[in-house]
mmCIF file of C-alpha atoms and ligand atoms in Angstrom:
data_model
loop_
_atom_site.group_PDB
_atom_site.id
_atom_site.type_symbol
_atom_site.label_atom_id
_atom_site.label_comp_id
_atom_site.label_asym_id
_atom_site.label_seq_id
_atom_site.Cartn_x
_atom_site.Cartn_y
_atom_site.Cartn_z
ATOM 1 C CA MET E 1 15.416 17.558 9.934
ATOM 2 C CA ALA E 2 12.077 18.183 11.611
ATOM 3 C CA PRO E 3 9.679 15.224 11.626
ATOM 4 C CA LEU E 4 6.692 15.188 9.309
ATOM 5 C CA THR E 5 4.115 16.836 11.545
ATOM 6 C CA LEU E 6 0.521 16.889 10.494
ATOM 7 C CA GLN E 7 -1.493 19.356 12.532
ATOM 8 C CA PRO E 8 -5.158 18.443 12.880
ATOM 9 C CA SER E 9 -6.700 20.854 10.389
ATOM 10 C CA PRO E 10 -10.087 22.546 10.398
ATOM 11 C CA ILE E 11 -11.132 20.713 7.222
ATOM 12 C CA LYS E 12 -14.734 19.514 7.186
ATOM 13 C CA VAL E 13 -15.148 15.891 6.147
ATOM 14 C CA GLY E 14 -18.796 15.419 7.200
ATOM 15 C CA HIS E 15 -20.120 12.235 8.773
ATOM 16 C CA ILE E 16 -18.089 9.142 7.989
ATOM 17 C CA ASP E 17 -19.985 5.905 8.561
ATOM 18 C CA ASP E 18 -18.008 3.003 9.975
ATOM 19 C CA VAL E 19 -18.544 0.261 7.390
ATOM 20 C CA GLN E 20 -18.455 -2.614 9.897
ATOM 21 C CA GLU E 21 -21.287 -0.928 11.804
ATOM 22 C CA LEU E 22 -23.198 -0.369 8.547
ATOM 23 C CA ARG E 23 -22.807 -4.043 7.795
ATOM 24 C CA LYS E 24 -24.127 -5.002 11.247
ATOM 25 C CA SER E 25 -27.177 -2.791 10.736
ATOM 26 C CA LYS E 26 -28.189 -4.918 7.688
ATOM 27 C CA LEU E 27 -29.088 -1.805 5.733
ATOM 28 C CA SER E 28 -31.194 -2.266 2.628
ATOM 29 C CA LYS E 29 -29.640 0.681 0.763
ATOM 30 C CA ILE E 30 -26.007 1.814 0.559
ATOM 31 C CA PRO E 31 -25.548 5.382 1.884
ATOM 32 C CA GLN E 32 -25.102 7.737 -1.057
ATOM 33 C CA ARG E 33 -21.598 8.784 0.030
ATOM 34 C CA PHE E 34 -20.338 5.304 -0.815
ATOM 35 C CA VAL E 35 -22.070 5.076 -4.195
ATOM 36 C CA ARG E 36 -19.544 5.823 -6.921
ATOM 37 C CA ASP E 37 -20.197 7.776 -10.090
ATOM 38 C CA LEU E 38 -20.827 5.468 -13.055
ATOM 39 C CA ALA E 39 -17.317 5.805 -14.495
ATOM 40 C CA GLU E 40 -15.721 4.716 -11.221
ATOM 41 C CA ARG E 41 -17.914 1.698 -10.466
ATOM 42 C CA PRO E 42 -16.271 -1.705 -10.761
ATOM 43 C CA SER E 43 -18.106 -3.660 -13.447
ATOM 44 C CA LEU E 44 -19.065 -7.067 -12.092
ATOM 45 C CA PRO E 45 -17.213 -9.060 -14.770
ATOM 46 C CA ALA E 46 -14.074 -7.336 -13.528
ATOM 47 C CA ILE E 47 -14.605 -9.097 -10.216
ATOM 48 C CA SER E 48 -15.145 -12.513 -11.833
ATOM 49 C CA GLU E 49 -12.584 -15.301 -11.913
ATOM 50 C CA SER E 50 -12.019 -14.886 -15.658
ATOM 51 C CA CYS E 51 -10.283 -11.580 -15.112
ATOM 52 C CA PHE E 52 -7.543 -12.814 -12.817
ATOM 53 C CA ALA E 53 -4.150 -11.459 -13.630
ATOM 54 C CA SER E 54 -2.697 -14.926 -13.828
ATOM 55 C CA GLY E 55 0.276 -13.218 -15.426
ATOM 56 C CA ILE E 56 1.443 -11.440 -12.277
ATOM 57 C CA PRO E 57 4.926 -12.853 -11.834
ATOM 58 C CA VAL E 58 5.801 -14.992 -8.859
ATOM 59 C CA ILE E 59 9.319 -14.533 -7.498
ATOM 60 C CA ASP E 60 10.904 -17.302 -5.451
ATOM 61 C CA LEU E 61 13.178 -15.339 -3.141
ATOM 62 C CA SER E 62 15.026 -18.439 -1.914
ATOM 63 C CA ARG E 63 16.407 -18.903 -5.450
ATOM 64 C CA ILE E 64 17.963 -15.457 -5.259
ATOM 65 C CA VAL E 65 19.211 -15.688 -1.692
ATOM 66 C CA ASN E 66 20.355 -19.333 -1.661
ATOM 67 C CA GLY E 67 20.274 -20.418 -5.296
ATOM 68 C CA ASN E 68 23.176 -21.357 -7.557
ATOM 69 C CA PRO E 69 24.353 -18.653 -10.023
ATOM 70 C CA ASP E 70 22.004 -19.965 -12.723
ATOM 71 C CA GLU E 71 18.967 -19.828 -10.440
ATOM 72 C CA PHE E 72 20.051 -16.404 -9.152
ATOM 73 C CA TYR E 73 20.286 -14.823 -12.605
ATOM 74 C CA ARG E 74 17.080 -16.435 -13.857
ATOM 75 C CA GLU E 75 15.132 -15.129 -10.859
ATOM 76 C CA ILE E 76 16.692 -11.652 -11.113
ATOM 77 C CA LEU E 77 15.583 -11.575 -14.753
ATOM 78 C CA MET E 78 12.045 -12.519 -13.667
ATOM 79 C CA LEU E 79 12.186 -9.716 -11.123
ATOM 80 C CA LYS E 80 13.232 -7.277 -13.837
ATOM 81 C CA THR E 81 10.340 -8.370 -16.080
ATOM 82 C CA ALA E 82 7.933 -8.151 -13.145
ATOM 83 C CA CYS E 83 9.007 -4.596 -12.338
ATOM 84 C CA THR E 84 9.076 -3.452 -15.979
ATOM 85 C CA ASP E 85 5.836 -5.007 -17.199
ATOM 86 C CA TRP E 86 3.669 -5.164 -14.081
ATOM 87 C CA GLY E 87 5.015 -3.056 -11.230
ATOM 88 C CA PHE E 88 3.638 -5.870 -9.053
ATOM 89 C CA PHE E 89 4.775 -9.372 -8.142
ATOM 90 C CA GLN E 90 4.090 -12.028 -5.529
ATOM 91 C CA VAL E 91 6.989 -13.308 -3.430
ATOM 92 C CA ILE E 92 7.118 -16.902 -2.238
ATOM 93 C CA SER E 93 9.772 -18.481 0.016
ATOM 94 C CA HIS E 94 10.282 -14.992 1.430
ATOM 95 C CA GLY E 95 11.782 -16.289 4.658
ATOM 96 C CA ILE E 96 9.084 -14.960 7.001
ATOM 97 C CA ASP E 97 7.571 -17.708 9.161
ATOM 98 C CA ILE E 98 3.982 -18.625 8.393
ATOM 99 C CA SER E 99 3.313 -18.425 12.151
ATOM 100 C CA MET E 100 4.350 -14.736 12.019
ATOM 101 C CA LEU E 101 1.940 -14.072 9.131
ATOM 102 C CA GLU E 102 -0.785 -15.804 11.134
ATOM 103 C CA SER E 103 -0.019 -13.810 14.305
ATOM 104 C CA ILE E 104 -0.307 -10.422 12.606
ATOM 105 C CA GLU E 105 -3.486 -11.494 10.864
ATOM 106 C CA THR E 106 -5.019 -12.619 14.160
ATOM 107 C CA ALA E 107 -3.915 -9.395 15.861
ATOM 108 C CA ALA E 108 -5.427 -7.291 13.066
ATOM 109 C CA MET E 109 -8.735 -9.168 13.056
ATOM 110 C CA ASP E 110 -8.932 -9.100 16.871
ATOM 111 C CA PHE E 111 -8.504 -5.335 16.650
ATOM 112 C CA PHE E 112 -11.122 -4.801 13.928
ATOM 113 C CA ASN E 113 -13.540 -7.060 15.863
ATOM 114 C CA LEU E 114 -13.339 -4.887 19.002
ATOM 115 C CA PRO E 115 -16.406 -2.766 19.849
ATOM 116 C CA LEU E 116 -16.459 0.521 17.937
ATOM 117 C CA GLU E 117 -15.993 2.572 21.163
ATOM 118 C CA GLU E 118 -12.729 0.741 21.837
ATOM 119 C CA LYS E 119 -11.372 1.346 18.317
ATOM 120 C CA GLN E 120 -12.439 4.971 18.469
ATOM 121 C CA LYS E 121 -9.994 5.534 21.331
ATOM 122 C CA TYR E 122 -7.403 5.754 18.534
ATOM 123 C CA PRO E 123 -9.101 8.116 16.095
ATOM 124 C CA MET E 124 -7.594 9.156 12.789
ATOM 125 C CA ALA E 125 -8.081 12.927 12.945
ATOM 126 C CA PRO E 126 -9.394 14.509 9.717
ATOM 127 C CA GLY E 127 -6.504 15.242 7.378
ATOM 128 C CA THR E 128 -4.129 12.818 9.122
ATOM 129 C CA VAL E 129 -3.201 9.244 8.246
ATOM 130 C CA GLN E 130 -2.512 7.496 11.566
ATOM 131 C CA GLY E 131 -5.060 5.754 13.794
ATOM 132 C CA TYR E 132 -8.470 4.192 13.138
ATOM 133 C CA GLY E 133 -10.839 5.578 10.528
ATOM 134 C CA GLN E 134 -10.761 6.611 6.863
ATOM 135 C CA ALA E 135 -7.648 8.295 5.511
ATOM 136 C CA PHE E 136 -7.471 10.684 2.555
ATOM 137 C CA VAL E 137 -10.908 12.273 3.083
ATOM 138 C CA PHE E 138 -10.761 16.044 2.652
ATOM 139 C CA SER E 139 -14.287 17.272 1.901
ATOM 140 C CA GLU E 140 -17.914 16.650 2.773
ATOM 141 C CA ASP E 141 -18.841 15.616 -0.744
ATOM 142 C CA GLN E 142 -15.928 13.210 -1.322
ATOM 143 C CA LYS E 143 -16.986 9.611 -1.959
ATOM 144 C CA LEU E 144 -15.995 7.177 0.777
ATOM 145 C CA ASP E 145 -14.278 3.811 0.530
ATOM 146 C CA TRP E 146 -15.984 0.663 1.824
ATOM 147 C CA CYS E 147 -13.129 0.065 4.221
ATOM 148 C CA ASN E 148 -12.060 0.534 7.814
ATOM 149 C CA MET E 149 -8.398 1.387 8.243
ATOM 150 C CA PHE E 150 -5.914 1.387 11.043
ATOM 151 C CA ALA E 151 -2.479 2.895 10.335
ATOM 152 C CA LEU E 152 0.685 3.649 12.295
ATOM 153 C CA GLY E 153 4.038 5.218 11.513
ATOM 154 C CA ILE E 154 6.715 2.729 12.621
ATOM 155 C CA GLU E 155 10.187 3.993 11.686
ATOM 156 C CA PRO E 156 11.943 6.256 12.461
ATOM 157 C CA HIS E 157 10.588 6.332 16.006
ATOM 158 C CA TYR E 158 9.814 10.062 15.959
ATOM 159 C CA MET E 159 6.868 9.214 13.669
ATOM 160 C CA ARG E 160 5.238 7.199 16.430
ATOM 161 C CA ASN E 161 2.326 8.663 18.301
ATOM 162 C CA PRO E 162 2.109 6.480 21.462
ATOM 163 C CA LYS E 163 -1.513 7.566 22.012
ATOM 164 C CA LEU E 164 -2.460 5.753 18.808
ATOM 165 C CA TRP E 165 -0.897 2.394 19.768
ATOM 166 C CA PRO E 166 -3.802 0.224 21.018
ATOM 167 C CA THR E 167 -3.623 -1.527 24.375
ATOM 168 C CA LYS E 168 -6.142 -4.110 23.135
ATOM 169 C CA PRO E 169 -5.915 -6.817 21.908
ATOM 170 C CA PRO E 170 -3.216 -7.639 24.494
ATOM 171 C CA LYS E 171 -0.390 -8.690 22.133
ATOM 172 C CA PHE E 172 -1.192 -6.151 19.398
ATOM 173 C CA ARG E 173 1.760 -3.768 19.892
ATOM 174 C CA GLU E 174 4.305 -6.518 20.394
ATOM 175 C CA THR E 175 3.099 -8.418 17.312
ATOM 176 C CA ILE E 176 3.319 -5.286 15.152
ATOM 177 C CA GLU E 177 6.886 -4.632 16.365
ATOM 178 C CA ILE E 178 8.102 -8.154 15.557
ATOM 179 C CA TYR E 179 6.270 -8.287 12.219
ATOM 180 C CA GLN E 180 7.542 -4.881 11.139
ATOM 181 C CA THR E 181 11.152 -5.853 11.920
ATOM 182 C CA GLU E 182 10.792 -8.906 9.677
ATOM 183 C CA ILE E 183 9.139 -6.924 6.879
ATOM 184 C CA ARG E 184 11.840 -4.233 7.103
ATOM 185 C CA ASN E 185 14.520 -6.879 6.548
ATOM 186 C CA LEU E 186 12.544 -8.231 3.615
ATOM 187 C CA CYS E 187 12.235 -4.723 2.129
ATOM 188 C CA LYS E 188 15.996 -4.221 2.431
ATOM 189 C CA LYS E 189 16.612 -7.514 0.602
ATOM 190 C CA LEU E 190 14.100 -6.665 -2.095
ATOM 191 C CA MET E 191 15.591 -3.194 -2.608
ATOM 192 C CA LYS E 192 18.997 -4.827 -3.014
ATOM 193 C CA TYR E 193 17.789 -7.274 -5.658
ATOM 194 C CA ILE E 194 15.745 -4.615 -7.434
ATOM 195 C CA ALA E 195 18.950 -2.534 -7.651
ATOM 196 C CA ILE E 196 20.821 -5.536 -9.094
ATOM 197 C CA SER E 197 17.993 -6.119 -11.603
ATOM 198 C CA LEU E 198 18.575 -2.531 -12.778
ATOM 199 C CA GLY E 199 22.301 -3.126 -13.211
ATOM 200 C CA LEU E 200 23.100 -1.042 -10.107
ATOM 201 C CA ARG E 201 25.177 -1.821 -7.020
ATOM 202 C CA GLY E 202 23.064 -3.787 -4.523
ATOM 203 C CA GLU E 203 23.649 -1.257 -1.708
ATOM 204 C CA VAL E 204 22.759 1.866 -3.690
ATOM 205 C CA PHE E 205 19.187 2.349 -2.394
ATOM 206 C CA GLU E 206 20.002 1.439 1.197
ATOM 207 C CA GLU E 207 22.785 4.071 1.207
ATOM 208 C CA MET E 208 20.549 6.647 -0.460
ATOM 209 C CA PHE E 209 17.481 6.112 1.772
ATOM 210 C CA GLY E 210 19.171 6.817 5.136
ATOM 211 C CA ALA E 211 16.962 5.886 8.098
ATOM 212 C CA ALA E 212 14.154 4.576 5.915
ATOM 213 C CA VAL E 213 10.552 5.471 6.715
ATOM 214 C CA GLN E 214 8.210 2.599 7.422
ATOM 215 C CA ALA E 215 4.475 2.629 8.069
ATOM 216 C CA ILE E 216 1.810 -0.045 8.448
ATOM 217 C CA ARG E 217 -1.785 0.123 7.357
ATOM 218 C CA MET E 218 -4.413 -2.522 8.044
ATOM 219 C CA ASN E 219 -7.410 -2.405 5.736
ATOM 220 C CA TYR E 220 -10.591 -4.292 6.613
ATOM 221 C CA TYR E 221 -13.297 -4.625 3.967
ATOM 222 C CA PRO E 222 -16.564 -6.103 5.297
ATOM 223 C CA PRO E 223 -18.929 -7.783 2.838
ATOM 224 C CA CYS E 224 -20.923 -5.211 0.890
ATOM 225 C CA PRO E 225 -24.514 -5.766 -0.306
ATOM 226 C CA ARG E 226 -23.752 -3.866 -3.568
ATOM 227 C CA PRO E 227 -20.122 -4.469 -4.576
ATOM 228 C CA ASP E 228 -21.016 -3.159 -8.033
ATOM 229 C CA LEU E 229 -21.651 0.343 -6.659
ATOM 230 C CA VAL E 230 -18.740 0.886 -4.273
ATOM 231 C CA LEU E 231 -14.970 0.682 -4.081
ATOM 232 C CA GLY E 232 -13.101 -0.864 -1.172
ATOM 233 C CA LEU E 233 -10.174 1.469 -1.772
ATOM 234 C CA SER E 234 -9.920 4.286 -4.337
ATOM 235 C CA PRO E 235 -7.461 3.927 -7.219
ATOM 236 C CA HIS E 236 -3.977 5.149 -6.308
ATOM 237 C CA SER E 237 -0.286 4.521 -6.646
ATOM 238 C CA ASP E 238 1.759 4.166 -3.456
ATOM 239 C CA GLY E 239 3.975 7.086 -2.441
ATOM 240 C CA SER E 240 6.549 4.681 -1.027
ATOM 241 C CA ALA E 241 9.604 3.133 -2.675
ATOM 242 C CA LEU E 242 8.222 -0.340 -2.117
ATOM 243 C CA THR E 243 5.010 -1.723 -0.619
ATOM 244 C CA VAL E 244 4.552 -5.208 0.845
ATOM 245 C CA LEU E 245 0.983 -6.457 1.168
ATOM 246 C CA GLN E 246 -0.236 -9.471 3.095
ATOM 247 C CA GLN E 247 -3.782 -10.683 2.505
ATOM 248 C CA GLY E 248 -5.785 -12.422 5.198
ATOM 249 C CA LYS E 249 -6.095 -16.197 4.767
ATOM 250 C CA GLY E 250 -9.268 -17.096 2.927
ATOM 251 C CA SER E 251 -9.824 -13.453 2.020
ATOM 252 C CA SER E 252 -11.974 -12.831 -1.024
ATOM 253 C CA VAL E 253 -10.458 -11.447 -4.192
ATOM 254 C CA GLY E 254 -10.153 -7.711 -3.866
ATOM 255 C CA LEU E 255 -6.899 -6.189 -5.078
ATOM 256 C CA GLN E 256 -7.020 -5.048 -8.692
ATOM 257 C CA ILE E 257 -4.261 -3.483 -10.724
ATOM 258 C CA LEU E 258 -4.511 -1.379 -13.845
ATOM 259 C CA ASN E 259 -2.750 -3.284 -16.601
ATOM 260 C CA ASN E 260 -3.014 -2.158 -20.241
ATOM 261 C CA ASN E 261 -5.906 0.076 -19.203
ATOM 262 C CA LYS E 262 -7.899 -2.846 -17.768
ATOM 263 C CA TRP E 263 -8.562 -3.642 -14.115
ATOM 264 C CA VAL E 264 -7.305 -7.138 -13.394
ATOM 265 C CA SER E 265 -7.679 -9.008 -10.110
ATOM 266 C CA VAL E 266 -4.710 -10.423 -8.271
ATOM 267 C CA LYS E 267 -5.345 -14.033 -7.350
ATOM 268 C CA PRO E 268 -4.116 -14.664 -3.806
ATOM 269 C CA ILE E 269 -1.431 -17.344 -3.389
ATOM 270 C CA PRO E 270 -1.515 -18.756 0.158
ATOM 271 C CA ASN E 271 1.342 -17.378 2.297
ATOM 272 C CA ALA E 272 2.795 -15.302 -0.544
ATOM 273 C CA LEU E 273 3.388 -11.579 -0.072
ATOM 274 C CA ILE E 274 2.397 -9.103 -2.774
ATOM 275 C CA VAL E 275 5.005 -6.458 -3.557
ATOM 276 C CA ASN E 276 4.612 -3.335 -5.637
ATOM 277 C CA ILE E 277 6.832 -0.571 -6.889
ATOM 278 C CA GLY E 278 6.043 2.845 -5.414
ATOM 279 C CA ASP E 279 6.444 6.393 -6.718
ATOM 280 C CA THR E 280 10.018 6.744 -5.351
ATOM 281 C CA ILE E 281 11.373 3.944 -7.558
ATOM 282 C CA GLU E 282 9.504 5.352 -10.541
ATOM 283 C CA VAL E 283 11.246 8.697 -10.054
ATOM 284 C CA LEU E 284 14.704 7.232 -9.332
ATOM 285 C CA THR E 285 14.571 5.052 -12.460
ATOM 286 C CA ASN E 286 13.130 7.896 -14.571
ATOM 287 C CA GLY E 287 10.051 5.750 -15.249
ATOM 288 C CA LYS E 288 11.856 2.516 -16.189
ATOM 289 C CA TYR E 289 10.105 0.799 -13.272
ATOM 290 C CA LYS E 290 6.678 2.396 -12.756
ATOM 291 C CA SER E 291 4.382 2.607 -9.755
ATOM 292 C CA VAL E 292 1.148 1.029 -10.927
ATOM 293 C CA GLU E 293 -2.333 2.250 -10.145
ATOM 294 C CA HIS E 294 -4.337 -0.187 -8.032
ATOM 295 C CA ARG E 295 -7.600 -0.322 -6.063
ATOM 296 C CA ALA E 296 -9.624 -2.709 -3.942
ATOM 297 C CA VAL E 297 -13.111 -4.004 -4.691
ATOM 298 C CA THR E 298 -15.524 -5.635 -2.264
ATOM 299 C CA HIS E 299 -17.491 -8.882 -2.171
ATOM 300 C CA LYS E 300 -21.168 -9.510 -1.454
ATOM 301 C CA GLU E 301 -20.638 -12.271 1.114
ATOM 302 C CA LYS E 302 -16.958 -12.386 2.001
ATOM 303 C CA ASP E 303 -14.871 -9.981 4.012
ATOM 304 C CA ARG E 304 -11.213 -9.219 3.342
ATOM 305 C CA LEU E 305 -8.187 -8.072 5.313
ATOM 306 C CA SER E 306 -4.978 -6.613 3.948
ATOM 307 C CA ILE E 307 -1.925 -5.668 6.000
ATOM 308 C CA VAL E 308 0.206 -3.211 4.093
ATOM 309 C CA THR E 309 3.747 -1.979 4.824
ATOM 310 C CA PHE E 310 5.097 1.148 3.133
ATOM 311 C CA TYR E 311 8.883 1.455 2.888
ATOM 312 C CA ALA E 312 10.297 4.799 1.784
ATOM 313 C CA PRO E 313 13.402 7.005 1.993
ATOM 314 C CA SER E 314 14.017 9.139 5.057
ATOM 315 C CA PHE E 315 12.104 12.440 4.857
ATOM 316 C CA GLU E 316 15.281 14.524 4.474
ATOM 317 C CA VAL E 317 16.409 12.669 1.332
ATOM 318 C CA GLU E 318 16.511 14.638 -1.929
ATOM 319 C CA LEU E 319 15.373 12.529 -4.856
ATOM 320 C CA GLY E 320 15.433 12.714 -8.616
ATOM 321 C CA PRO E 321 16.105 10.454 -11.583
ATOM 322 C CA MET E 322 19.477 8.700 -11.325
ATOM 323 C CA PRO E 323 21.826 9.713 -14.186
ATOM 324 C CA GLN E 324 22.066 6.059 -15.324
ATOM 325 C CA PHE E 325 18.437 6.276 -16.504
ATOM 326 C CA VAL E 326 18.585 9.569 -18.358
ATOM 327 C CA ASP E 327 19.877 9.934 -21.924
ATOM 328 C CA GLU E 328 18.790 11.251 -25.326
ATOM 329 C CA ILE E 329 16.287 8.432 -25.816
ATOM 330 C CA ASN E 330 15.050 8.707 -22.218
ATOM 331 C CA PRO E 331 14.887 12.416 -21.418
ATOM 332 C CA ILE E 332 14.453 13.412 -17.802
ATOM 333 C CA LYS E 333 10.800 13.106 -16.679
ATOM 334 C CA TYR E 334 10.910 14.211 -13.021
ATOM 335 C CA ARG E 335 12.419 17.117 -11.147
ATOM 336 C CA ARG E 336 14.451 16.794 -7.937
ATOM 337 C CA TYR E 337 12.483 17.146 -4.710
ATOM 338 C CA ASN E 338 12.622 16.419 -1.009
ATOM 339 C CA HIS E 339 10.850 13.190 0.052
ATOM 340 C CA GLY E 340 9.451 14.859 3.190
ATOM 341 C CA ASP E 341 7.765 17.446 0.942
ATOM 342 C CA TYR E 342 6.398 14.664 -1.255
ATOM 343 C CA SER E 343 5.042 12.863 1.814
ATOM 344 C CA LYS E 344 3.222 16.021 2.932
ATOM 345 C CA HIS E 345 1.799 16.423 -0.561
ATOM 346 C CA TYR E 346 0.785 12.743 -0.660
ATOM 347 C CA VAL E 347 -1.049 12.707 2.655
ATOM 348 C CA THR E 348 -2.853 15.998 2.076
ATOM 349 C CA ASN E 349 -4.476 14.960 -1.203
ATOM 350 C CA LYS E 350 -7.180 12.419 -1.886
ATOM 351 C CA LEU E 351 -6.209 9.132 -3.530
ATOM 352 C CA GLN E 352 -6.661 9.790 -7.225
ATOM 353 C CA GLY E 353 -4.852 7.377 -9.463
ATOM 354 C CA LYS E 354 -1.367 8.599 -10.311
ATOM 355 C CA LYS E 355 -2.254 12.254 -9.901
ATOM 356 C CA THR E 356 -0.084 12.674 -6.789
ATOM 357 C CA LEU E 357 3.084 12.008 -8.768
ATOM 358 C CA GLU E 358 2.373 15.077 -10.926
ATOM 359 C CA PHE E 359 4.092 16.852 -8.029
ATOM 360 C CA ALA E 360 7.408 15.695 -9.516
ATOM 361 C CA LYS E 361 6.622 15.493 -13.249
ATOM 362 C CA ILE E 362 8.472 17.800 -15.593
ATOM 363 C CA SER E 363 5.951 19.272 -17.959
ATOM 364 C CA THR E 364 6.819 18.608 -21.608
ATOM 365 C CA PHE E 365 4.923 21.674 -22.858
HETATM 366 C C1 LIG B 1 -1.877 4.731 0.528
HETATM 367 O O1 LIG B 1 -0.703 5.123 1.155
HETATM 368 C C2 LIG B 1 -0.593 5.363 2.509
HETATM 369 O O2 LIG B 1 -1.518 5.278 3.246
HETATM 370 C C3 LIG B 1 0.733 5.749 2.969
HETATM 371 C C4 LIG B 1 0.850 6.344 4.271
HETATM 372 C C5 LIG B 1 1.972 6.328 5.008
HETATM 373 C C6 LIG B 1 2.218 6.996 6.271
HETATM 374 C C7 LIG B 1 1.565 6.599 7.422
HETATM 375 C C8 LIG B 1 0.474 5.574 7.456
HETATM 376 C C9 LIG B 1 1.892 7.184 8.752
HETATM 377 C C10 LIG B 1 3.184 7.929 8.770
HETATM 378 C C11 LIG B 1 3.366 8.798 7.571
HETATM 379 C C12 LIG B 1 3.334 8.043 6.253
HETATM 380 C C13 LIG B 1 3.105 9.050 5.137
HETATM 381 C C14 LIG B 1 4.641 7.338 5.969
HETATM 382 C C15 LIG B 1 1.748 5.507 2.156
HETATM 383 O O3 LIG B 1 3.004 5.660 2.526
HETATM 384 C C16 LIG B 1 3.886 6.121 1.580
HETATM 385 C C17 LIG B 1 3.531 7.432 1.053
HETATM 386 C C18 LIG B 1 4.587 8.233 1.217
HETATM 387 C C19 LIG B 1 4.748 9.621 0.691
HETATM 388 C C20 LIG B 1 5.582 7.533 1.936
HETATM 389 O O4 LIG B 1 6.667 7.941 2.283
HETATM 390 O O5 LIG B 1 5.150 6.289 2.181
HETATM 391 O O1 LIG B 2 -6.253 -3.984 0.214
HETATM 392 C C1 LIG B 2 -5.616 -3.990 -0.831
HETATM 393 O O2 LIG B 2 -5.481 -4.992 -1.528
HETATM 394 C C2 LIG B 2 -4.986 -2.718 -1.324
HETATM 395 C C3 LIG B 2 -4.363 -1.901 -0.239
HETATM 396 C C4 LIG B 2 -3.538 -0.766 -0.759
HETATM 397 O O3 LIG B 2 -3.342 -0.619 -1.934
HETATM 398 C C5 LIG B 2 -2.966 0.205 0.192
HETATM 399 O O4 LIG B 2 -3.257 0.119 1.403
HETATM 400 O O5 LIG B 2 -2.199 1.087 -0.266
HETATM 401 FE FE1 LIG B 3 -1.730 0.834 -2.279
#
């Protein structure tokens, strides 16, 4: 099947300020394009410590991989609860060396700290999602996120655009390669245990996904003088099957998830990885495990880095709810579609909560 090609389009996105440069300029007023409408603004109490989602489950992967049968089943049950009630969990003892987490963090920060002219050698063209810039901006009046992004397609190799792989910092490419191999193995393990938690064969997703798609996105959120007016990243669900997020050490609080209609902050656990269910799993399980809307908020004094890996089926895979999850009590909620078509739809629309998944929803009217 032909690769997902995104032609640079003639869409007009207007001037997009680089937020690190804005920060350096010590501006007294936030440019209007970053100021959210009232309904979208994060209320300051939502950023306070009292609103931490202390309830986000923590999964100890070593108990599943190396534990005795008791530990295995208890942890799988926790995983099931995490996926059913939260769509998010933190993984500890994930098997990835702390030195690896530190290397990718250093590489990412060394990149974001390069002069703007250097970073702009790898521009994210309007309407595309790879390179340095702001993704998901499609019009001149669209509000902007208080975030600089750098994203690359990793697997399969045909998604790679060599012109967008930075030559500086010196070990950047190599570090991404090694890190992404480790995260891919982790994703495979997690998909296996998620399948088991659903009562399915462990290999079912791996067999279904083919040569799985993998992409990395680094998000850098500088401090913002008015965190009450802006968003670091607009609310969205991930179009992947699974997403693995690493937060920079000492990063401020920033990730918030929508739980029972309230935005709750995810409290970082040092060296843990945050995992969330994406739209693909929601469709395959007919909504039993849901992709959860999330966003990022900013901090007045502290910056924040997140390194995000998206893991998804190959673009030629046809998806739809698995028969095991459809019956009289759980009627079918999504139509069958091609994941490549969903990807095109996803990357050509702005981030807007769970709206993107309407692509696959079967209307009940
Ligand atoms: C917020 O979600 C994303 O930014 C995102 C983007 C992924 C991609 C790249 C950064 C470059 C290569 C293309 C690709 C779309 C994979 C999420 O990834 C999800 C969304 C879909 C759809 C998917 O397959 O992965
Ligand atoms: O930075 C974060 O915590 C959120 C990042 C995210 O949701 C994404 O990149 O899809
Ligand atoms: Fe996300």
